[in-house]
């Protein structure tokens, strides 16, 4: 397409939407981009905090029996 075609399209868009609507859409887009970047930065902070923490281990011995009746249906007979 030539330059005149693009100019006609631009004029039609301005007439249909007006300057206010286009600037409002661009402002909303900028807010969305800022929010997206903020979310990425928060994700990086969470990942760094998780990496800095020492790993936690759960101690369990296989020779110890599991308590029966805890949370089972049979222990709540009426």
PDB file as gemmi writes it, atoms N, CA and C in Angstrom:
CRYST1    1.000    1.000    1.000  90.00  90.00  90.00 P 1                      
ATOM      1  N   UNK A   1       0.842  -1.185   0.000  1.00  0.00           N  
ATOM      2  CA  UNK A   1       0.000   0.000   0.000  1.00  0.00           C  
ATOM      3  C   UNK A   1       0.885   1.245   0.000  1.00  0.00           C  
ATOM      4  N   UNK A   2       0.381   2.257  -0.621  1.00  0.00           N  
ATOM      5  CA  UNK A   2       1.159   3.489  -0.723  1.00  0.00           C  
ATOM      6  C   UNK A   2       0.914   4.383   0.495  1.00  0.00           C  
ATOM      7  N   UNK A   3       1.640   5.458   0.549  1.00  0.00           N  
ATOM      8  CA  UNK A   3       1.548   6.412   1.650  1.00  0.00           C  
ATOM      9  C   UNK A   3       0.160   7.063   1.697  1.00  0.00           C  
ATOM     10  N   UNK A   4      -0.433   7.316   0.549  1.00  0.00           N  
ATOM     11  CA  UNK A   4      -1.763   7.946   0.537  1.00  0.00           C  
ATOM     12  C   UNK A   4      -2.818   7.011   1.125  1.00  0.00           C  
ATOM     13  N   UNK A   5      -2.684   5.717   0.901  1.00  0.00           N  
ATOM     14  CA  UNK A   5      -3.622   4.767   1.482  1.00  0.00           C  
ATOM     15  C   UNK A   5      -3.547   4.803   3.010  1.00  0.00           C  
ATOM     16  N   UNK A   6      -2.313   4.815   3.541  1.00  0.00           N  
ATOM     17  CA  UNK A   6      -2.137   4.858   4.991  1.00  0.00           C  
ATOM     18  C   UNK A   6      -2.671   6.151   5.581  1.00  0.00           C  
ATOM     19  N   UNK A   7      -2.505   7.261   4.873  1.00  0.00           N  
ATOM     20  CA  UNK A   7      -3.034   8.539   5.352  1.00  0.00           C  
ATOM     21  C   UNK A   7      -4.560   8.522   5.391  1.00  0.00           C  
ATOM     22  N   UNK A   8      -5.190   7.940   4.376  1.00  0.00           N  
ATOM     23  CA  UNK A   8      -6.650   7.839   4.348  1.00  0.00           C  
ATOM     24  C   UNK A   8      -7.134   6.962   5.504  1.00  0.00           C  
ATOM     25  N   UNK A   9      -6.454   5.865   5.744  1.00  0.00           N  
ATOM     26  CA  UNK A   9      -6.832   4.979   6.852  1.00  0.00           C  
ATOM     27  C   UNK A   9      -6.677   5.711   8.180  1.00  0.00           C  
ATOM     28  N   UNK A  10      -5.599   6.444   8.355  1.00  0.00           N  
ATOM     29  CA  UNK A  10      -5.372   7.189   9.596  1.00  0.00           C  
ATOM     30  C   UNK A  10      -6.445   8.240   9.816  1.00  0.00           C  
ATOM     31  N   UNK A  11      -6.837   8.944   8.760  1.00  0.00           N  
ATOM     32  CA  UNK A  11      -7.889   9.965   8.877  1.00  0.00           C  
ATOM     33  C   UNK A  11      -9.216   9.308   9.238  1.00  0.00           C  
ATOM     34  N   UNK A  12      -9.534   8.187   8.621  1.00  0.00           N  
ATOM     35  CA  UNK A  12     -10.780   7.488   8.935  1.00  0.00           C  
ATOM     36  C   UNK A  12     -10.804   7.000  10.385  1.00  0.00           C  
ATOM     37  N   UNK A  13      -9.692   6.487  10.859  1.00  0.00           N  
ATOM     38  CA  UNK A  13      -9.621   6.027  12.243  1.00  0.00           C  
ATOM     39  C   UNK A  13      -9.823   7.206  13.193  1.00  0.00           C  
ATOM     40  N   UNK A  14      -9.199   8.335  12.899  1.00  0.00           N  
ATOM     41  CA  UNK A  14      -9.371   9.526  13.743  1.00  0.00           C  
ATOM     42  C   UNK A  14     -10.815  10.011  13.729  1.00  0.00           C  
ATOM     43  N   UNK A  15     -11.457   9.961  12.576  1.00  0.00           N  
ATOM     44  CA  UNK A  15     -12.846  10.395  12.497  1.00  0.00           C  
ATOM     45  C   UNK A  15     -13.779   9.450  13.246  1.00  0.00           C  
ATOM     46  N   UNK A  16     -13.516   8.142  13.145  1.00  0.00           N  
ATOM     47  CA  UNK A  16     -14.383   7.172  13.803  1.00  0.00           C  
ATOM     48  C   UNK A  16     -14.220   7.176  15.321  1.00  0.00           C  
ATOM     49  N   UNK A  17     -12.980   7.194  15.776  1.00  0.00           N  
ATOM     50  CA  UNK A  17     -12.732   7.058  17.204  1.00  0.00           C  
ATOM     51  C   UNK A  17     -12.484   8.390  17.910  1.00  0.00           C  
ATOM     52  N   UNK A  18     -12.018   9.367  17.198  1.00  0.00           N  
ATOM     53  CA  UNK A  18     -11.708  10.647  17.816  1.00  0.00           C  
ATOM     54  C   UNK A  18     -10.385  10.594  18.559  1.00  0.00           C  
ATOM     55  N   UNK A  19      -9.828  11.782  18.826  1.00  0.00           N  
ATOM     56  CA  UNK A  19      -8.526  11.839  19.494  1.00  0.00           C  
ATOM     57  C   UNK A  19      -8.616  11.333  20.921  1.00  0.00           C  
ATOM     58  N   UNK A  20      -9.703  11.638  21.615  1.00  0.00           N  
ATOM     59  CA  UNK A  20      -9.833  11.261  23.012  1.00  0.00           C  
ATOM     60  C   UNK A  20      -9.858   9.763  23.214  1.00  0.00           C  
ATOM     61  N   UNK A  21     -10.574   9.075  22.358  1.00  0.00           N  
ATOM     62  CA  UNK A  21     -10.698   7.627  22.491  1.00  0.00           C  
ATOM     63  C   UNK A  21      -9.361   6.940  22.212  1.00  0.00           C  
ATOM     64  N   UNK A  22      -8.636   7.407  21.202  1.00  0.00           N  
ATOM     65  CA  UNK A  22      -7.345   6.807  20.875  1.00  0.00           C  
ATOM     66  C   UNK A  22      -6.346   7.038  21.996  1.00  0.00           C  
ATOM     67  N   UNK A  23      -6.301   8.248  22.546  1.00  0.00           N  
ATOM     68  CA  UNK A  23      -5.367   8.514  23.639  1.00  0.00           C  
ATOM     69  C   UNK A  23      -5.753   7.725  24.885  1.00  0.00           C  
ATOM     70  N   UNK A  24      -7.048   7.531  25.098  1.00  0.00           N  
ATOM     71  CA  UNK A  24      -7.514   6.724  26.229  1.00  0.00           C  
ATOM     72  C   UNK A  24      -7.070   5.266  26.057  1.00  0.00           C  
ATOM     73  N   UNK A  25      -7.194   4.742  24.846  1.00  0.00           N  
ATOM     74  CA  UNK A  25      -6.758   3.369  24.581  1.00  0.00           C  
ATOM     75  C   UNK A  25      -5.252   3.212  24.770  1.00  0.00           C  
ATOM     76  N   UNK A  26      -4.492   4.203  24.328  1.00  0.00           N  
ATOM     77  CA  UNK A  26      -3.041   4.140  24.495  1.00  0.00           C  
ATOM     78  C   UNK A  26      -2.658   4.232  25.970  1.00  0.00           C  
ATOM     79  N   UNK A  27      -3.383   5.041  26.740  1.00  0.00           N  
ATOM     80  CA  UNK A  27      -3.127   5.135  28.177  1.00  0.00           C  
ATOM     81  C   UNK A  27      -3.425   3.821  28.877  1.00  0.00           C  
ATOM     82  N   UNK A  28      -4.520   3.184  28.495  1.00  0.00           N  
ATOM     83  CA  UNK A  28      -4.856   1.884  29.068  1.00  0.00           C  
ATOM     84  C   UNK A  28      -3.804   0.837  28.717  1.00  0.00           C  
ATOM     85  N   UNK A  29      -3.290   0.908  27.501  1.00  0.00           N  
ATOM     86  CA  UNK A  29      -2.255  -0.035  27.091  1.00  0.00           C  
ATOM     87  C   UNK A  29      -0.985   0.190  27.906  1.00  0.00           C  
ATOM     88  N   UNK A  30      -0.635   1.440  28.146  1.00  0.00           N  
ATOM     89  CA  UNK A  30       0.552   1.745  28.944  1.00  0.00           C  
ATOM     90  C   UNK A  30       0.386   1.237  30.377  1.00  0.00           C  
ATOM     91  N   UNK A  31      -0.812   1.400  30.947  1.00  0.00           N  
ATOM     92  CA  UNK A  31      -1.072   0.887  32.298  1.00  0.00           C  
ATOM     93  C   UNK A  31      -0.937  -0.628  32.333  1.00  0.00           C  
ATOM     94  N   UNK A  32      -1.425  -1.288  31.299  1.00  0.00           N  
ATOM     95  CA  UNK A  32      -1.313  -2.740  31.230  1.00  0.00           C  
ATOM     96  C   UNK A  32       0.128  -3.204  31.145  1.00  0.00           C  
ATOM     97  N   UNK A  33       0.934  -2.502  30.369  1.00  0.00           N  
ATOM     98  CA  UNK A  33       2.345  -2.865  30.239  1.00  0.00           C  
ATOM     99  C   UNK A  33       3.064  -2.651  31.571  1.00  0.00           C  
ATOM    100  N   UNK A  34       2.773  -1.537  32.252  1.00  0.00           N  
ATOM    101  CA  UNK A  34       3.395  -1.279  33.560  1.00  0.00           C  
ATOM    102  C   UNK A  34       2.998  -2.341  34.566  1.00  0.00           C  
ATOM    103  N   UNK A  35       1.736  -2.728  34.561  1.00  0.00           N  
ATOM    104  CA  UNK A  35       1.260  -3.763  35.475  1.00  0.00           C  
ATOM    105  C   UNK A  35       1.934  -5.098  35.170  1.00  0.00           C  
ATOM    106  N   UNK A  36       2.105  -5.406  33.908  1.00  0.00           N  
ATOM    107  CA  UNK A  36       2.766  -6.642  33.506  1.00  0.00           C  
ATOM    108  C   UNK A  36       4.212  -6.669  33.980  1.00  0.00           C  
ATOM    109  N   UNK A  37       4.937  -5.555  33.793  1.00  0.00           N  
ATOM    110  CA  UNK A  37       6.324  -5.479  34.231  1.00  0.00           C  
ATOM    111  C   UNK A  37       6.425  -5.583  35.745  1.00  0.00           C  
ATOM    112  N   UNK A  38       5.479  -4.967  36.461  1.00  0.00           N  
ATOM    113  CA  UNK A  38       5.474  -5.051  37.918  1.00  0.00           C  
ATOM    114  C   UNK A  38       5.256  -6.488  38.368  1.00  0.00           C  
ATOM    115  N   UNK A  39       4.360  -7.201  37.710  1.00  0.00           N  
ATOM    116  CA  UNK A  39       4.115  -8.596  38.027  1.00  0.00           C  
ATOM    117  C   UNK A  39       5.341  -9.457  37.787  1.00  0.00           C  
ATOM    118  N   UNK A  40       6.061  -9.189  36.699  1.00  0.00           N  
ATOM    119  CA  UNK A  40       7.286  -9.943  36.432  1.00  0.00           C  
ATOM    120  C   UNK A  40       8.331  -9.678  37.502  1.00  0.00           C  
ATOM    121  N   UNK A  41       8.450  -8.415  37.934  1.00  0.00           N  
ATOM    122  CA  UNK A  41       9.421  -8.069  38.977  1.00  0.00           C  
ATOM    123  C   UNK A  41       9.060  -8.751  40.291  1.00  0.00           C  
ATOM    124  N   UNK A  42       7.769  -8.822  40.622  1.00  0.00           N  
ATOM    125  CA  UNK A  42       7.344  -9.486  41.856  1.00  0.00           C  
ATOM    126  C   UNK A  42       7.631 -10.981  41.785  1.00  0.00           C  
ATOM    127  N   UNK A  43       7.443 -11.585  40.619  1.00  0.00           N  
ATOM    128  CA  UNK A  43       7.749 -13.006  40.454  1.00  0.00           C  
ATOM    129  C   UNK A  43       9.236 -13.263  40.650  1.00  0.00           C  
ATOM    130  N   UNK A  44      10.089 -12.349  40.148  1.00  0.00           N  
ATOM    131  CA  UNK A  44      11.527 -12.488  40.326  1.00  0.00           C  
ATOM    132  C   UNK A  44      11.901 -12.385  41.798  1.00  0.00           C  
ATOM    133  N   UNK A  45      11.251 -11.467  42.541  1.00  0.00           N  
ATOM    134  CA  UNK A  45      11.530 -11.320  43.969  1.00  0.00           C  
ATOM    135  C   UNK A  45      11.155 -12.591  44.726  1.00  0.00           C  
ATOM    136  N   UNK A  46      10.017 -13.167  44.396  1.00  0.00           N  
ATOM    137  CA  UNK A  46       9.580 -14.396  45.063  1.00  0.00           C  
ATOM    138  C   UNK A  46      10.554 -15.532  44.760  1.00  0.00           C  
ATOM    139  N   UNK A  47      11.001 -15.628  43.517  1.00  0.00           N  
ATOM    140  CA  UNK A  47      11.940 -16.682  43.135  1.00  0.00           C  
ATOM    141  C   UNK A  47      13.269 -16.509  43.867  1.00  0.00           C  
ATOM    142  N   UNK A  48      13.735 -15.258  44.018  1.00  0.00           N  
ATOM    143  CA  UNK A  48      14.986 -15.025  44.735  1.00  0.00           C  
ATOM    144  C   UNK A  48      14.840 -15.393  46.203  1.00  0.00           C  
ATOM    145  N   UNK A  49      13.703 -15.049  46.811  1.00  0.00           N  
ATOM    146  CA  UNK A  49      13.486 -15.391  48.213  1.00  0.00           C  
ATOM    147  C   UNK A  49      13.441 -16.899  48.407  1.00  0.00           C  
ATOM    148  N   UNK A  50      12.829 -17.617  47.494  1.00  0.00           N  
ATOM    149  CA  UNK A  50      12.759 -19.067  47.589  1.00  0.00           C  
ATOM    150  C   UNK A  50      14.153 -19.685  47.428  1.00  0.00           C  
ATOM    151  N   UNK A  51      14.983 -19.103  46.562  1.00  0.00           N  
ATOM    152  CA  UNK A  51      16.319 -19.635  46.331  1.00  0.00           C  
ATOM    153  C   UNK A  51      17.229 -19.370  47.528  1.00  0.00           C  
ATOM    154  N   UNK A  52      16.998 -18.284  48.256  1.00  0.00           N  
ATOM    155  CA  UNK A  52      17.838 -17.940  49.398  1.00  0.00           C  
ATOM    156  C   UNK A  52      17.520 -18.775  50.623  1.00  0.00           C  
ATOM    157  N   UNK A  53      16.318 -19.276  50.736  1.00  0.00           N  
ATOM    158  CA  UNK A  53      15.953 -20.094  51.893  1.00  0.00           C  
ATOM    159  C   UNK A  53      16.655 -21.438  51.830  1.00  0.00           C  
ATOM    160  N   UNK A  54      16.992 -21.956  52.991  1.00  0.00           N  
ATOM    161  CA  UNK A  54      17.616 -23.270  53.027  1.00  0.00           C  
ATOM    162  C   UNK A  54      16.542 -24.334  52.822  1.00  0.00           C  
ATOM    163  N   UNK A  55      16.900 -25.412  52.175  1.00  0.00           N  
ATOM    164  CA  UNK A  55      15.904 -26.473  51.949  1.00  0.00           C  
ATOM    165  C   UNK A  55      15.498 -27.115  53.276  1.00  0.00           C  
ATOM    166  N   UNK A  56      14.237 -27.454  53.385  1.00  0.00           N  
ATOM    167  CA  UNK A  56      13.724 -28.085  54.588  1.00  0.00           C  
ATOM    168  C   UNK A  56      13.474 -29.558  54.303  1.00  0.00           C  
ATOM    169  N   UNK A  57      13.876 -30.380  55.248  1.00  0.00           N  
ATOM    170  CA  UNK A  57      13.643 -31.812  55.088  1.00  0.00           C  
ATOM    171  C   UNK A  57      12.599 -32.261  56.093  1.00  0.00           C  
ATOM    172  N   UNK A  58      11.872 -33.268  55.729  1.00  0.00           N  
ATOM    173  CA  UNK A  58      10.851 -33.836  56.605  1.00  0.00           C  
ATOM    174  C   UNK A  58      11.404 -35.155  57.136  1.00  0.00           C  
ATOM    175  N   UNK A  59      11.479 -35.241  58.436  1.00  0.00           N  
ATOM    176  CA  UNK A  59      12.006 -36.442  59.071  1.00  0.00           C  
ATOM    177  C   UNK A  59      10.876 -37.449  59.270  1.00  0.00           C  
ATOM    178  N   UNK A  60      11.082 -38.658  58.808  1.00  0.00           N  
ATOM    179  CA  UNK A  60      10.112 -39.732  59.006  1.00  0.00           C  
ATOM    180  C   UNK A  60      10.867 -41.045  58.990  1.00  0.00           C  
ATOM    181  N   UNK A  61      10.592 -41.848  59.964  1.00  0.00           N  
ATOM    182  CA  UNK A  61      11.215 -43.159  60.014  1.00  0.00           C  
ATOM    183  C   UNK A  61      10.211 -44.187  59.508  1.00  0.00           C  
ATOM    184  N   UNK A  62      10.678 -45.068  58.657  1.00  0.00           N  
ATOM    185  CA  UNK A  62       9.794 -46.063  58.058  1.00  0.00           C  
ATOM    186  C   UNK A  62       9.367 -47.127  59.055  1.00  0.00           C  
ATOM    187  N   UNK A  63      10.145 -47.321  60.153  1.00  0.00           N  
ATOM    188  CA  UNK A  63       9.783 -48.369  61.101  1.00  0.00           C  
ATOM    189  C   UNK A  63       8.735 -47.910  62.116  1.00  0.00           C  
ATOM    190  N   UNK A  64       8.380 -46.636  62.120  1.00  0.00           N  
ATOM    191  CA  UNK A  64       7.345 -46.152  63.035  1.00  0.00           C  
ATOM    192  C   UNK A  64       5.976 -46.333  62.389  1.00  0.00           C  
ATOM    193  N   UNK A  65       5.026 -46.902  63.117  1.00  0.00           N  
ATOM    194  CA  UNK A  65       3.691 -47.088  62.532  1.00  0.00           C  
ATOM    195  C   UNK A  65       2.947 -45.759  62.457  1.00  0.00           C  
ATOM    196  N   UNK A  66       2.105 -45.670  61.495  1.00  0.00           N  
ATOM    197  CA  UNK A  66       1.260 -44.495  61.332  1.00  0.00           C  
ATOM    198  C   UNK A  66       0.091 -44.639  62.282  1.00  0.00           C  
ATOM    199  N   UNK A  67      -0.276 -43.547  62.959  1.00  0.00           N  
ATOM    200  CA  UNK A  67      -1.395 -43.608  63.905  1.00  0.00           C  
ATOM    201  C   UNK A  67      -2.673 -43.925  63.154  1.00  0.00           C  
ATOM    202  N   UNK A  68      -3.365 -44.912  63.616  1.00  0.00           N  
ATOM    203  CA  UNK A  68      -4.620 -45.283  62.965  1.00  0.00           C  
ATOM    204  C   UNK A  68      -5.763 -44.517  63.609  1.00  0.00           C  
ATOM    205  N   UNK A  69      -6.790 -44.289  62.870  1.00  0.00           N  
ATOM    206  CA  UNK A  69      -7.968 -43.624  63.403  1.00  0.00           C  
ATOM    207  C   UNK A  69      -7.948 -42.121  63.264  1.00  0.00           C  
ATOM    208  N   UNK A  70      -6.827 -41.547  62.973  1.00  0.00           N  
ATOM    209  CA  UNK A  70      -6.761 -40.101  62.829  1.00  0.00           C  
ATOM    210  C   UNK A  70      -7.316 -39.735  61.462  1.00  0.00           C  
ATOM    211  N   UNK A  71      -8.433 -39.051  61.473  1.00  0.00           N  
ATOM    212  CA  UNK A  71      -9.044 -38.609  60.227  1.00  0.00           C  
ATOM    213  C   UNK A  71      -9.778 -39.693  59.482  1.00  0.00           C  
ATOM    214  N   UNK A  72      -9.926 -40.848  60.058  1.00  0.00           N  
ATOM    215  CA  UNK A  72     -10.647 -41.901  59.350  1.00  0.00           C  
ATOM    216  C   UNK A  72     -12.130 -41.831  59.687  1.00  0.00           C  
ATOM    217  N   UNK A  73     -12.911 -42.426  58.876  1.00  0.00           N  
ATOM    218  CA  UNK A  73     -14.360 -42.411  59.060  1.00  0.00           C  
ATOM    219  C   UNK A  73     -14.747 -43.299  60.239  1.00  0.00           C  
ATOM    220  N   UNK A  74     -14.036 -44.384  60.459  1.00  0.00           N  
ATOM    221  CA  UNK A  74     -14.378 -45.340  61.519  1.00  0.00           C  
ATOM    222  C   UNK A  74     -14.192 -44.762  62.917  1.00  0.00           C  
ATOM    223  N   UNK A  75     -13.320 -43.777  63.093  1.00  0.00           N  
ATOM    224  CA  UNK A  75     -13.068 -43.246  64.430  1.00  0.00           C  
ATOM    225  C   UNK A  75     -14.186 -42.308  64.892  1.00  0.00           C  
ATOM    226  N   UNK A  76     -15.097 -41.933  64.036  1.00  0.00           N  
ATOM    227  CA  UNK A  76     -16.190 -41.023  64.385  1.00  0.00           C  
ATOM    228  C   UNK A  76     -17.531 -41.733  64.385  1.00  0.00           C  
ATOM    229  N   UNK A  77     -17.592 -42.910  64.975  1.00  0.00           N  
ATOM    230  CA  UNK A  77     -18.852 -43.652  64.995  1.00  0.00           C  
ATOM    231  C   UNK A  77     -19.797 -43.003  65.992  1.00  0.00           C  
ATOM    232  N   UNK A  78     -21.068 -43.027  65.671  1.00  0.00           N  
ATOM    233  CA  UNK A  78     -22.049 -42.441  66.583  1.00  0.00           C  
ATOM    234  C   UNK A  78     -22.847 -43.469  67.302  1.00  0.00           C  
TER     235      UNK A  78                                                      
END                                                                             
